[in-house]
């Protein structure tokens, strides 16, 4: 069965410092991978997605993620965090069929300190 | 931009009441979803629909039903609300084919059952 693990429940980063959020997945076929961000009280906004091709994908708000098949990982990175990045981040995995049903991780809450 | 609209952002209902959560999308998407989000559990799929009048159970369908009479509208129904259904409910939609691999979310409906 497919699953997603986000091992860090909370992460605190100083403003201006770099960020890496971890995501490991289990999927029996070629995975489609996503990162979403959720601000307090809001829905989920898509940050970036990986379907195929270049394993380093760029997203909105200066985020990027790297797909590593050998490690079953899809970690999210940002070189310099801004206070407005404080939110909850969800990694998700789905299949390559036309119909998409995603499985989500439990999320990582990012806190940004001054 | 894809827009998924959940008509009620905040609801308070009594135990035993019948509750309707409405969702409308404006992108002519074939697929629609209802997720439930709880702290520490991430997002869990309740029901999804891949066509008008079609529905499939997700991971936690017990206590819920859905209705999709028109392509753009997907309703979640709690036949007899209980306190353990207090949660945030997220509606989502996606298209078919490769474009269908991205799911777009509404802003969520906070339901409190007292």
PDB file of C-alpha atoms in Angstrom:
ATOM      1  CA  UNK A   1       0.000   0.000   0.000  1.00  0.00           C
ATOM      2  CA  UNK A   2       1.183   3.480  -0.700  1.00  0.00           C
ATOM      3  CA  UNK A   3       2.235   5.694   2.193  1.00  0.00           C
ATOM      4  CA  UNK A   4       4.046   8.913   2.960  1.00  0.00           C
ATOM      5  CA  UNK A   5       6.219   9.629   5.995  1.00  0.00           C
ATOM      6  CA  UNK A   6       7.120  13.096   7.155  1.00  0.00           C
ATOM      7  CA  UNK A   7       9.353  12.366  10.120  1.00  0.00           C
ATOM      8  CA  UNK A   8       9.438  15.899  11.513  1.00  0.00           C
ATOM      9  CA  UNK A   9       6.254  17.101  13.199  1.00  0.00           C
ATOM     10  CA  UNK A  10       7.664  20.567  13.928  1.00  0.00           C
ATOM     11  CA  UNK A  11      10.695  22.425  12.642  1.00  0.00           C
ATOM     12  CA  UNK A  12      11.920  25.833  13.767  1.00  0.00           C
ATOM     13  CA  UNK A  13      14.181  27.827  11.461  1.00  0.00           C
ATOM     14  CA  UNK A  14      15.602  31.291  11.837  1.00  0.00           C
ATOM     15  CA  UNK A  15      14.546  33.834   9.269  1.00  0.00           C
ATOM     16  CA  UNK A  16      17.093  33.895   6.469  1.00  0.00           C
ATOM     17  CA  UNK A  17      18.369  30.391   7.180  1.00  0.00           C
ATOM     18  CA  UNK A  18      18.006  27.485   4.795  1.00  0.00           C
ATOM     19  CA  UNK A  19      15.238  24.907   5.107  1.00  0.00           C
ATOM     20  CA  UNK A  20      14.867  21.241   4.291  1.00  0.00           C
ATOM     21  CA  UNK A  21      11.672  19.300   4.996  1.00  0.00           C
ATOM     22  CA  UNK A  22      11.878  15.552   4.682  1.00  0.00           C
ATOM     23  CA  UNK A  23       9.482  13.265   2.878  1.00  0.00           C
ATOM     24  CA  UNK A  24       9.765   9.528   2.301  1.00  0.00           C
ATOM     25  CA  UNK A  25       7.224   7.569   0.309  1.00  0.00           C
ATOM     26  CA  UNK A  26       6.284   4.003  -0.380  1.00  0.00           C
ATOM     27  CA  UNK A  27       4.702   3.293  -3.732  1.00  0.00           C
ATOM     28  CA  UNK A  28       4.678   0.221  -5.929  1.00  0.00           C
ATOM     29  CA  UNK A  29       4.891   1.961  -9.275  1.00  0.00           C
ATOM     30  CA  UNK A  30       6.179   5.220 -10.695  1.00  0.00           C
ATOM     31  CA  UNK A  31       5.141   7.827  -8.160  1.00  0.00           C
ATOM     32  CA  UNK A  32       3.751  11.261  -8.785  1.00  0.00           C
ATOM     33  CA  UNK A  33       4.881  13.477  -5.908  1.00  0.00           C
ATOM     34  CA  UNK A  34       3.558  16.737  -4.564  1.00  0.00           C
ATOM     35  CA  UNK A  35       4.229  19.302  -1.894  1.00  0.00           C
ATOM     36  CA  UNK A  36       1.377  21.441  -0.572  1.00  0.00           C
ATOM     37  CA  UNK A  37       1.426  24.293   1.923  1.00  0.00           C
ATOM     38  CA  UNK A  38      -1.375  25.246   4.286  1.00  0.00           C
ATOM     39  CA  UNK A  39      -1.524  28.560   6.095  1.00  0.00           C
ATOM     40  CA  UNK A  40      -3.551  28.651   9.330  1.00  0.00           C
ATOM     41  CA  UNK A  41      -7.276  28.274   8.675  1.00  0.00           C
ATOM     42  CA  UNK A  42      -6.801  27.922   4.937  1.00  0.00           C
ATOM     43  CA  UNK A  43      -6.958  25.194   2.334  1.00  0.00           C
ATOM     44  CA  UNK A  44      -3.954  23.574   0.687  1.00  0.00           C
ATOM     45  CA  UNK A  45      -1.954  25.355  -1.987  1.00  0.00           C
ATOM     46  CA  UNK A  46       0.218  23.414  -4.426  1.00  0.00           C
ATOM     47  CA  UNK A  47       3.909  24.333  -4.115  1.00  0.00           C
ATOM     48  CA  UNK A  48       5.363  21.971  -6.687  1.00  0.00           C
ATOM     49  CA  UNK A  49       4.985  18.568  -8.266  1.00  0.00           C
ATOM     50  CA  UNK A  50       7.120  15.865  -9.842  1.00  0.00           C
ATOM     51  CA  UNK A  51       5.799  13.688 -12.621  1.00  0.00           C
ATOM     52  CA  UNK A  52       8.899  12.746 -14.638  1.00  0.00           C
ATOM     53  CA  UNK A  53      12.072  14.187 -16.136  1.00  0.00           C
ATOM     54  CA  UNK A  54      14.472  16.379 -14.210  1.00  0.00           C
ATOM     55  CA  UNK A  55      14.584  15.170 -10.621  1.00  0.00           C
ATOM     56  CA  UNK A  56      15.036  18.683  -9.266  1.00  0.00           C
ATOM     57  CA  UNK A  57      11.788  20.587  -9.561  1.00  0.00           C
ATOM     58  CA  UNK A  58      11.157  24.237  -8.949  1.00  0.00           C
ATOM     59  CA  UNK A  59       7.997  25.539  -7.367  1.00  0.00           C
ATOM     60  CA  UNK A  60       6.381  28.729  -6.260  1.00  0.00           C
ATOM     61  CA  UNK A  61       7.651  31.020  -3.490  1.00  0.00           C
ATOM     62  CA  UNK A  62      11.282  29.987  -4.086  1.00  0.00           C
ATOM     63  CA  UNK A  63      10.828  26.355  -3.072  1.00  0.00           C
ATOM     64  CA  UNK A  64      12.411  23.369  -4.788  1.00  0.00           C
ATOM     65  CA  UNK A  65      12.348  19.626  -4.232  1.00  0.00           C
ATOM     66  CA  UNK A  66      14.534  16.759  -5.332  1.00  0.00           C
ATOM     67  CA  UNK A  67      13.252  13.310  -6.224  1.00  0.00           C
ATOM     68  CA  UNK A  68      15.640  10.525  -5.225  1.00  0.00           C
ATOM     69  CA  UNK A  69      14.300   7.175  -6.356  1.00  0.00           C
ATOM     70  CA  UNK A  70      17.056   5.174  -4.616  1.00  0.00           C
ATOM     71  CA  UNK A  71      16.121   6.724  -1.273  1.00  0.00           C
ATOM     72  CA  UNK A  72      12.349   6.939  -1.919  1.00  0.00           C
ATOM     73  CA  UNK A  73      12.561  10.566  -0.912  1.00  0.00           C
ATOM     74  CA  UNK A  74      11.203  13.882  -2.116  1.00  0.00           C
ATOM     75  CA  UNK A  75      12.634  16.518   0.219  1.00  0.00           C
ATOM     76  CA  UNK A  76      11.552  20.145   0.037  1.00  0.00           C
ATOM     77  CA  UNK A  77      14.147  22.914   0.251  1.00  0.00           C
ATOM     78  CA  UNK A  78      14.377  26.664   0.354  1.00  0.00           C
ATOM     79  CA  UNK A  79      17.693  28.543   0.543  1.00  0.00           C
ATOM     80  CA  UNK A  80      16.456  31.458   2.668  1.00  0.00           C
ATOM     81  CA  UNK A  81      13.293  31.300   4.753  1.00  0.00           C
ATOM     82  CA  UNK A  82      10.983  34.277   5.214  1.00  0.00           C
ATOM     83  CA  UNK A  83       8.645  34.805   8.161  1.00  0.00           C
ATOM     84  CA  UNK A  84       5.692  34.384   5.791  1.00  0.00           C
ATOM     85  CA  UNK A  85       6.775  30.785   5.127  1.00  0.00           C
ATOM     86  CA  UNK A  86       5.520  29.745   8.570  1.00  0.00           C
ATOM     87  CA  UNK A  87       2.806  27.213   7.773  1.00  0.00           C
ATOM     88  CA  UNK A  88       2.161  23.506   7.605  1.00  0.00           C
ATOM     89  CA  UNK A  89       3.640  21.538   4.737  1.00  0.00           C
ATOM     90  CA  UNK A  90       2.265  18.315   3.338  1.00  0.00           C
ATOM     91  CA  UNK A  91       3.949  15.820   1.061  1.00  0.00           C
ATOM     92  CA  UNK A  92       1.701  13.577  -1.049  1.00  0.00           C
ATOM     93  CA  UNK A  93       2.098  10.657  -3.434  1.00  0.00           C
ATOM     94  CA  UNK A  94      -0.157   9.427  -6.206  1.00  0.00           C
ATOM     95  CA  UNK A  95      -0.044   7.145  -9.206  1.00  0.00           C
ATOM     96  CA  UNK A  96       0.554   7.756 -12.862  1.00  0.00           C
ATOM     97  CA  UNK A  97      -2.909   6.699 -13.956  1.00  0.00           C
ATOM     98  CA  UNK A  98      -5.281   9.278 -15.298  1.00  0.00           C
ATOM     99  CA  UNK A  99      -7.377   9.260 -12.166  1.00  0.00           C
ATOM    100  CA  UNK A 100      -5.576  10.686  -9.228  1.00  0.00           C
ATOM    101  CA  UNK A 101      -6.092   9.782  -5.613  1.00  0.00           C
ATOM    102  CA  UNK A 102      -3.418  11.142  -3.344  1.00  0.00           C
ATOM    103  CA  UNK A 103      -2.060   9.805  -0.079  1.00  0.00           C
ATOM    104  CA  UNK A 104      -0.802  12.503   2.258  1.00  0.00           C
ATOM    105  CA  UNK A 105       1.796  12.586   4.969  1.00  0.00           C
ATOM    106  CA  UNK A 106       0.846  13.870   8.406  1.00  0.00           C
ATOM    107  CA  UNK A 107       2.474  17.226   7.775  1.00  0.00           C
ATOM    108  CA  UNK A 108       5.375  19.279   9.140  1.00  0.00           C
ATOM    109  CA  UNK A 109       4.679  22.543  10.887  1.00  0.00           C
ATOM    110  CA  UNK A 110       7.318  25.174  10.142  1.00  0.00           C
ATOM    111  CA  UNK A 111       7.970  27.886  12.685  1.00  0.00           C
ATOM    112  CA  UNK A 112      10.173  30.839  11.724  1.00  0.00           C
ATOM    113  CA  UNK A 113      12.026  32.677  14.459  1.00  0.00           C
ATOM    114  CA  UNK A 114      13.210  36.271  14.098  1.00  0.00           C
TER     115      UNK A 114
ATOM    116  CA  UNK B   1      -6.884  29.698 -11.972  1.00  0.00           C
ATOM    117  CA  UNK B   2      -8.811  26.748 -10.663  1.00  0.00           C
ATOM    118  CA  UNK B   3     -11.331  27.713  -8.065  1.00  0.00           C
ATOM    119  CA  UNK B   4     -12.854  25.277  -5.607  1.00  0.00           C
ATOM    120  CA  UNK B   5     -15.424  26.932  -3.403  1.00  0.00           C
ATOM    121  CA  UNK B   6     -16.778  25.570  -0.156  1.00  0.00           C
ATOM    122  CA  UNK B   7     -19.875  27.536   0.695  1.00  0.00           C
ATOM    123  CA  UNK B   8     -19.664  27.229   4.481  1.00  0.00           C
ATOM    124  CA  UNK B   9     -16.389  28.047   6.218  1.00  0.00           C
ATOM    125  CA  UNK B  10     -17.575  27.622   9.798  1.00  0.00           C
ATOM    126  CA  UNK B  11     -20.492  25.573  11.061  1.00  0.00           C
ATOM    127  CA  UNK B  12     -21.732  24.552  14.500  1.00  0.00           C
ATOM    128  CA  UNK B  13     -24.256  21.717  14.571  1.00  0.00           C
ATOM    129  CA  UNK B  14     -25.924  19.644  17.251  1.00  0.00           C
ATOM    130  CA  UNK B  15     -25.460  15.919  17.703  1.00  0.00           C
ATOM    131  CA  UNK B  16     -27.925  14.013  15.556  1.00  0.00           C
ATOM    132  CA  UNK B  17     -28.460  16.798  13.039  1.00  0.00           C
ATOM    133  CA  UNK B  18     -28.156  16.158   9.307  1.00  0.00           C
ATOM    134  CA  UNK B  19     -25.347  18.257   7.885  1.00  0.00           C
ATOM    135  CA  UNK B  20     -24.657  19.228   4.283  1.00  0.00           C
ATOM    136  CA  UNK B  21     -21.277  20.512   3.130  1.00  0.00           C
ATOM    137  CA  UNK B  22     -21.330  21.944  -0.365  1.00  0.00           C
ATOM    138  CA  UNK B  23     -18.486  22.262  -2.824  1.00  0.00           C
ATOM    139  CA  UNK B  24     -18.393  23.787  -6.302  1.00  0.00           C
ATOM    140  CA  UNK B  25     -15.532  23.867  -8.815  1.00  0.00           C
ATOM    141  CA  UNK B  26     -15.345  26.039 -11.899  1.00  0.00           C
ATOM    142  CA  UNK B  27     -12.842  24.153 -14.064  1.00  0.00           C
ATOM    143  CA  UNK B  28     -15.067  21.437 -15.519  1.00  0.00           C
ATOM    144  CA  UNK B  29     -13.063  18.825 -13.619  1.00  0.00           C
ATOM    145  CA  UNK B  30     -14.181  15.209 -13.766  1.00  0.00           C
ATOM    146  CA  UNK B  31     -12.853  14.205 -10.356  1.00  0.00           C
ATOM    147  CA  UNK B  32     -13.910  15.565  -6.996  1.00  0.00           C
ATOM    148  CA  UNK B  33     -12.890  14.595  -3.490  1.00  0.00           C
ATOM    149  CA  UNK B  34     -13.783  15.099   0.151  1.00  0.00           C
ATOM    150  CA  UNK B  35     -10.997  14.895   2.713  1.00  0.00           C
ATOM    151  CA  UNK B  36     -11.053  15.221   6.449  1.00  0.00           C
ATOM    152  CA  UNK B  37      -8.119  16.852   8.245  1.00  0.00           C
ATOM    153  CA  UNK B  38      -7.286  16.253  11.909  1.00  0.00           C
ATOM    154  CA  UNK B  39      -4.158  17.249  13.851  1.00  0.00           C
ATOM    155  CA  UNK B  40      -1.490  14.576  13.706  1.00  0.00           C
ATOM    156  CA  UNK B  41      -3.438  12.513  11.180  1.00  0.00           C
ATOM    157  CA  UNK B  42      -2.969  14.603   8.049  1.00  0.00           C
ATOM    158  CA  UNK B  43      -5.612  14.375   5.349  1.00  0.00           C
ATOM    159  CA  UNK B  44      -7.781  11.304   5.028  1.00  0.00           C
ATOM    160  CA  UNK B  45      -9.992  10.616   2.036  1.00  0.00           C
ATOM    161  CA  UNK B  46     -13.675  10.196   2.803  1.00  0.00           C
ATOM    162  CA  UNK B  47     -15.251   9.835  -0.652  1.00  0.00           C
ATOM    163  CA  UNK B  48     -14.427  10.683  -4.229  1.00  0.00           C
ATOM    164  CA  UNK B  49     -16.282  10.907  -7.493  1.00  0.00           C
ATOM    165  CA  UNK B  50     -14.949  10.525 -11.020  1.00  0.00           C
ATOM    166  CA  UNK B  51     -18.149  11.390 -12.846  1.00  0.00           C
ATOM    167  CA  UNK B  52     -21.635  12.693 -12.310  1.00  0.00           C
ATOM    168  CA  UNK B  53     -23.676  10.322 -10.144  1.00  0.00           C
ATOM    169  CA  UNK B  54     -20.606   8.160  -9.570  1.00  0.00           C
ATOM    170  CA  UNK B  55     -18.992   7.809  -6.179  1.00  0.00           C
ATOM    171  CA  UNK B  56     -16.375   5.677  -4.508  1.00  0.00           C
ATOM    172  CA  UNK B  57     -15.533   5.164  -0.861  1.00  0.00           C
ATOM    173  CA  UNK B  58     -12.259   6.467   0.380  1.00  0.00           C
ATOM    174  CA  UNK B  59     -10.425   5.424   3.497  1.00  0.00           C
ATOM    175  CA  UNK B  60     -12.922   6.640   6.127  1.00  0.00           C
ATOM    176  CA  UNK B  61     -16.453   6.647   4.622  1.00  0.00           C
ATOM    177  CA  UNK B  62     -18.316   5.531   7.748  1.00  0.00           C
ATOM    178  CA  UNK B  63     -20.892   8.066   8.880  1.00  0.00           C
ATOM    179  CA  UNK B  64     -20.763   9.995   5.607  1.00  0.00           C
ATOM    180  CA  UNK B  65     -22.455   9.960   2.241  1.00  0.00           C
ATOM    181  CA  UNK B  66     -22.020  12.087  -0.877  1.00  0.00           C
ATOM    182  CA  UNK B  67     -24.016  13.363  -3.786  1.00  0.00           C
ATOM    183  CA  UNK B  68     -22.921  14.461  -7.234  1.00  0.00           C
ATOM    184  CA  UNK B  69     -25.895  15.440  -9.360  1.00  0.00           C
ATOM    185  CA  UNK B  70     -23.988  17.972 -11.457  1.00  0.00           C
ATOM    186  CA  UNK B  71     -20.398  17.904 -12.654  1.00  0.00           C
ATOM    187  CA  UNK B  72     -19.395  21.053 -10.835  1.00  0.00           C
ATOM    188  CA  UNK B  73     -20.941  20.244  -7.468  1.00  0.00           C
ATOM    189  CA  UNK B  74     -20.033  17.606  -4.883  1.00  0.00           C
ATOM    190  CA  UNK B  75     -21.842  17.476  -1.550  1.00  0.00           C
ATOM    191  CA  UNK B  76     -20.789  15.731   1.643  1.00  0.00           C
ATOM    192  CA  UNK B  77     -23.607  14.613   3.914  1.00  0.00           C
ATOM    193  CA  UNK B  78     -23.439  13.674   7.563  1.00  0.00           C
ATOM    194  CA  UNK B  79     -26.672  11.784   8.119  1.00  0.00           C
ATOM    195  CA  UNK B  80     -26.563  12.099  11.899  1.00  0.00           C
ATOM    196  CA  UNK B  81     -23.713  14.245  13.116  1.00  0.00           C
ATOM    197  CA  UNK B  82     -21.641  13.058  16.057  1.00  0.00           C
ATOM    198  CA  UNK B  83     -19.016  14.820  18.141  1.00  0.00           C
ATOM    199  CA  UNK B  84     -16.244  12.691  16.648  1.00  0.00           C
ATOM    200  CA  UNK B  85     -17.016  14.270  13.297  1.00  0.00           C
ATOM    201  CA  UNK B  86     -15.833  17.642  14.556  1.00  0.00           C
ATOM    202  CA  UNK B  87     -13.075  18.412  12.088  1.00  0.00           C
ATOM    203  CA  UNK B  88     -11.935  20.427   9.113  1.00  0.00           C
ATOM    204  CA  UNK B  89     -13.318  19.193   5.810  1.00  0.00           C
ATOM    205  CA  UNK B  90     -11.549  19.887   2.554  1.00  0.00           C
ATOM    206  CA  UNK B  91     -13.059  19.573  -0.882  1.00  0.00           C
ATOM    207  CA  UNK B  92     -10.833  19.130  -3.939  1.00  0.00           C
ATOM    208  CA  UNK B  93     -11.038  18.573  -7.667  1.00  0.00           C
ATOM    209  CA  UNK B  94      -8.857  17.427 -10.543  1.00  0.00           C
ATOM    210  CA  UNK B  95      -9.148  16.944 -14.278  1.00  0.00           C
ATOM    211  CA  UNK B  96      -8.444  13.828 -16.330  1.00  0.00           C
ATOM    212  CA  UNK B  97      -5.294  12.748 -18.176  1.00  0.00           C
ATOM    213  CA  UNK B  98      -1.924  14.150 -17.179  1.00  0.00           C
ATOM    214  CA  UNK B  99      -3.564  17.384 -16.091  1.00  0.00           C
ATOM    215  CA  UNK B 100      -5.609  15.307 -13.733  1.00  0.00           C
ATOM    216  CA  UNK B 101      -2.614  14.497 -11.629  1.00  0.00           C
ATOM    217  CA  UNK B 102      -2.841  17.781  -9.761  1.00  0.00           C
ATOM    218  CA  UNK B 103      -5.528  18.147  -7.153  1.00  0.00           C
ATOM    219  CA  UNK B 104      -6.797  21.622  -6.266  1.00  0.00           C
ATOM    220  CA  UNK B 105      -8.272  22.327  -2.858  1.00  0.00           C
ATOM    221  CA  UNK B 106     -10.917  24.592  -1.445  1.00  0.00           C
ATOM    222  CA  UNK B 107     -10.334  26.658   1.678  1.00  0.00           C
ATOM    223  CA  UNK B 108     -11.955  24.183   4.007  1.00  0.00           C
ATOM    224  CA  UNK B 109     -15.059  23.966   6.183  1.00  0.00           C
ATOM    225  CA  UNK B 110     -14.629  23.897   9.941  1.00  0.00           C
ATOM    226  CA  UNK B 111     -17.395  21.793  11.487  1.00  0.00           C
ATOM    227  CA  UNK B 112     -18.022  21.659  15.207  1.00  0.00           C
ATOM    228  CA  UNK B 113     -20.583  19.169  16.500  1.00  0.00           C
ATOM    229  CA  UNK B 114     -21.811  19.859  20.012  1.00  0.00           C
TER     230      UNK B 114
END
